[in-house]
Amino acid sequence: MSKGPTTSEELRAEESGHGPRHGVVRTAFGVLRRGGRPLAGVTARVTGLAALGGLVVTVVAFLVMWPTFTEIRLGAIRARIDEDSYAPDGSRVQDMWLTLLACLPLLILLLHLGCAAIQTAAARAAGVGRGRFRAVLGVYALRGVLVWAPLVLGILVEETFTTTLFREHTVLVPKWEYPNLFELLRYGPPLLGMVIALVLRLGWTLAPATAATEGLGPWAAMRRSWSLVWGRTSAWFRTVAFALPLGVLTVGMYVLLHLAARPLRSGTVHVFLEWGPDNTYAAYVVGLLVPIAVALLLTGALALPPAHAVLAVLQQRLVEARERRAADRT
């Protein structure tokens, strides 16, 4: 029995007009149907490793915060003995938030590792994967830094001039002295940073898929994605038409899975108090984190493979369309 055409051959046939033309979503689901087993295996391994890595980061964070948990627990016990109400000191709560923020880059790194592995596997399942995992991971890291930089810079400008975050007594631009300038500095830099971040994110939407399908390095893949998306009005419109629904569906799936996982909260608190340290505040935090972790892992396992397959097919469609236009001009 002869082997059927690969997805890359089908894509070329469709774009050249010598084969049946299917939509991006239908072609992507064909990719999942033909190469679903290897992609599912990669997704399962990535999900397991992400869960293990997230657990390690969380355990380290709890070890760092444990003196704070102990102080809060002792304060609550003393207040109960004195028949008084108790609320944790704001500085202790702030320390816990700072610890969580310090763990955030590690969790983002785990997310990028998983996305890079699944994007590379999806491109290979489509028969167009020529890139290496290292290059795809480099695209995710570089894109993340450059996309978030304008927004973070805008927030820092706003905080520097309109709050007391970086000084003790007063703001540089008090509202009662400069009301118009205060409002401009308060809302202008963050909004401008957000707009710039959205433009950059849209232009580099296909950069990981480009690195996975064409074997380009991070910078070259990002330049290639930018030229593909912003080269023609129809290209960026098609990119938005696929990327935006994928994002909305992913967020919606997370919300539904988080709601479904909420019953795990009480069971987790009971298990923690039964088998772990006797600290109700630590158990409460664990109960909050478990449904979030379960929903994130399931969302990634269910949403990322089809989303990355769609982006890989879309990237190939835009490349083929550009090559066909170039051939028509000549």
Tab-separated table of C-alpha atoms in Angstrom, residues 79-212:
chain	number	residue	atom	x	y	z
A	79	ALA	CA	-5.670	36.542	69.273
A	80	ARG	CA	-7.999	33.607	69.858
A	81	ILE	CA	-6.734	33.205	73.415
A	82	ASP	CA	-7.279	36.916	74.060
A	83	GLU	CA	-10.715	36.659	72.409
A	84	ASP	CA	-9.682	39.272	69.881
A	85	SER	CA	-9.859	39.487	66.091
A	86	TYR	CA	-6.734	39.000	63.997
A	87	ALA	CA	-5.562	40.111	60.568
A	88	PRO	CA	-2.068	39.391	59.182
A	89	ASP	CA	0.329	42.303	59.143
A	90	GLY	CA	0.543	43.998	55.757
A	91	SER	CA	4.327	43.641	55.566
A	92	ARG	CA	4.070	39.853	55.934
A	93	VAL	CA	1.480	39.652	53.185
A	94	GLN	CA	3.695	41.848	51.012
A	95	ASP	CA	6.657	39.529	51.624
A	96	MET	CA	4.599	36.576	50.432
A	97	TRP	CA	3.585	38.466	47.296
A	98	LEU	CA	7.234	39.325	46.604
A	99	THR	CA	8.161	35.654	46.941
A	100	LEU	CA	5.443	34.696	44.470
A	101	LEU	CA	6.681	37.376	42.046
A	102	ALA	CA	10.220	35.996	42.365
A	103	CYS	CA	8.870	32.564	41.351
A	104	LEU	CA	6.986	33.992	38.370
A	105	PRO	CA	9.988	33.985	35.939
A	106	LEU	CA	10.574	30.299	36.676
A	107	LEU	CA	6.927	29.482	36.016
A	108	ILE	CA	7.032	31.503	32.778
A	109	LEU	CA	10.154	29.579	31.774
A	110	LEU	CA	8.266	26.310	32.324
A	111	LEU	CA	5.439	27.644	30.150
A	112	HIS	CA	7.862	28.607	27.368
A	113	LEU	CA	9.583	25.230	27.536
A	114	GLY	CA	6.254	23.455	27.142
A	115	CYS	CA	5.049	25.726	24.337
A	116	ALA	CA	8.332	25.335	22.443
A	117	ALA	CA	8.222	21.543	22.687
A	118	ILE	CA	4.586	21.340	21.551
A	119	GLN	CA	5.101	23.873	18.724
A	120	THR	CA	8.094	21.886	17.428
A	121	ALA	CA	6.125	18.634	17.628
A	122	ALA	CA	3.109	20.197	15.899
A	123	ALA	CA	5.270	21.401	12.995
A	124	ARG	CA	6.773	17.938	12.635
A	125	ALA	CA	3.303	16.384	12.708
A	126	ALA	CA	2.350	18.707	9.856
A	127	GLY	CA	5.303	17.429	7.847
A	128	VAL	CA	6.915	20.889	7.690
A	129	GLY	CA	9.058	20.796	10.826
A	130	ARG	CA	12.654	21.672	10.032
A	131	GLY	CA	13.463	23.707	13.131
A	132	ARG	CA	15.117	22.787	16.381
A	133	PHE	CA	13.609	22.998	19.831
A	134	ARG	CA	16.386	25.331	20.986
A	135	ALA	CA	15.593	27.896	18.297
A	136	VAL	CA	11.852	27.786	19.047
A	137	LEU	CA	12.536	28.237	22.761
A	138	GLY	CA	14.799	31.192	21.936
A	139	VAL	CA	11.921	32.786	20.008
A	140	TYR	CA	9.576	32.434	22.970
A	141	ALA	CA	12.119	33.908	25.388
A	142	LEU	CA	13.097	36.797	23.111
A	143	ARG	CA	9.514	37.586	22.145
A	144	GLY	CA	8.402	37.524	25.766
A	145	VAL	CA	11.059	40.019	26.840
A	146	LEU	CA	10.485	42.410	23.935
A	147	VAL	CA	6.686	42.295	24.118
A	148	TRP	CA	6.493	42.877	27.859
A	149	ALA	CA	9.225	45.546	27.953
A	150	PRO	CA	7.057	48.490	26.711
A	151	LEU	CA	4.239	47.710	29.138
A	152	VAL	CA	6.597	47.293	32.104
A	153	LEU	CA	8.422	50.493	31.147
A	154	GLY	CA	5.118	52.376	30.928
A	155	ILE	CA	4.074	51.147	34.379
A	156	LEU	CA	7.459	52.111	35.836
A	157	VAL	CA	7.150	55.621	34.378
A	158	GLU	CA	3.662	55.944	35.855
A	159	GLU	CA	4.794	54.670	39.256
A	160	THR	CA	7.856	56.925	39.263
A	161	PHE	CA	5.975	60.181	38.698
A	162	THR	CA	2.525	59.635	40.241
A	163	THR	CA	3.027	57.378	43.302
A	164	THR	CA	5.283	57.062	46.338
A	165	LEU	CA	6.572	53.633	45.337
A	166	PHE	CA	10.170	54.830	44.838
A	167	ARG	CA	10.234	57.565	47.505
A	168	GLU	CA	9.080	58.084	51.069
A	169	HIS	CA	7.037	61.276	51.299
A	170	THR	CA	5.531	62.689	48.102
A	171	VAL	CA	5.098	62.111	44.388
A	172	LEU	CA	7.093	63.963	41.748
A	173	VAL	CA	3.941	65.237	40.026
A	174	PRO	CA	1.289	65.852	42.740
A	175	LYS	CA	-2.282	65.732	41.523
A	176	TRP	CA	-3.294	68.843	43.443
A	177	GLU	CA	-0.566	70.927	41.740
A	178	TYR	CA	-0.584	69.487	38.217
A	179	PRO	CA	-3.981	67.791	37.688
A	180	ASN	CA	-3.746	67.548	33.883
A	181	LEU	CA	-0.115	66.398	33.835
A	182	PHE	CA	-0.848	63.935	36.640
A	183	GLU	CA	-3.681	62.291	34.691
A	184	LEU	CA	-1.546	62.193	31.542
A	185	LEU	CA	1.347	60.514	33.343
A	186	ARG	CA	-0.958	58.158	35.220
A	187	TYR	CA	-2.777	56.719	32.218
A	188	GLY	CA	-0.658	57.683	29.217
A	189	PRO	CA	2.525	55.575	29.621
A	190	PRO	CA	0.728	52.316	30.575
A	191	LEU	CA	-1.767	52.669	27.709
A	192	LEU	CA	0.988	53.504	25.226
A	193	GLY	CA	3.026	50.565	26.460
A	194	MET	CA	-0.001	48.280	26.076
A	195	VAL	CA	-0.620	49.433	22.493
A	196	ILE	CA	3.031	48.893	21.561
A	197	ALA	CA	2.988	45.465	23.226
A	198	LEU	CA	-0.128	44.428	21.279
A	199	VAL	CA	1.376	45.569	17.963
A	200	LEU	CA	4.607	43.669	18.665
A	201	ARG	CA	2.746	40.582	19.835
A	202	LEU	CA	0.616	40.510	16.707
A	203	GLY	CA	3.601	40.964	14.428
A	204	TRP	CA	5.471	38.133	16.128
A	205	THR	CA	2.518	35.773	16.510
A	206	LEU	CA	3.919	33.382	13.906
A	207	ALA	CA	7.559	33.604	15.033
A	208	PRO	CA	7.597	30.278	16.958
A	209	ALA	CA	5.836	28.508	14.089
A	210	THR	CA	8.320	30.081	11.653
A	211	ALA	CA	11.286	28.847	13.672
A	212	ALA	CA	9.733	25.380	13.867
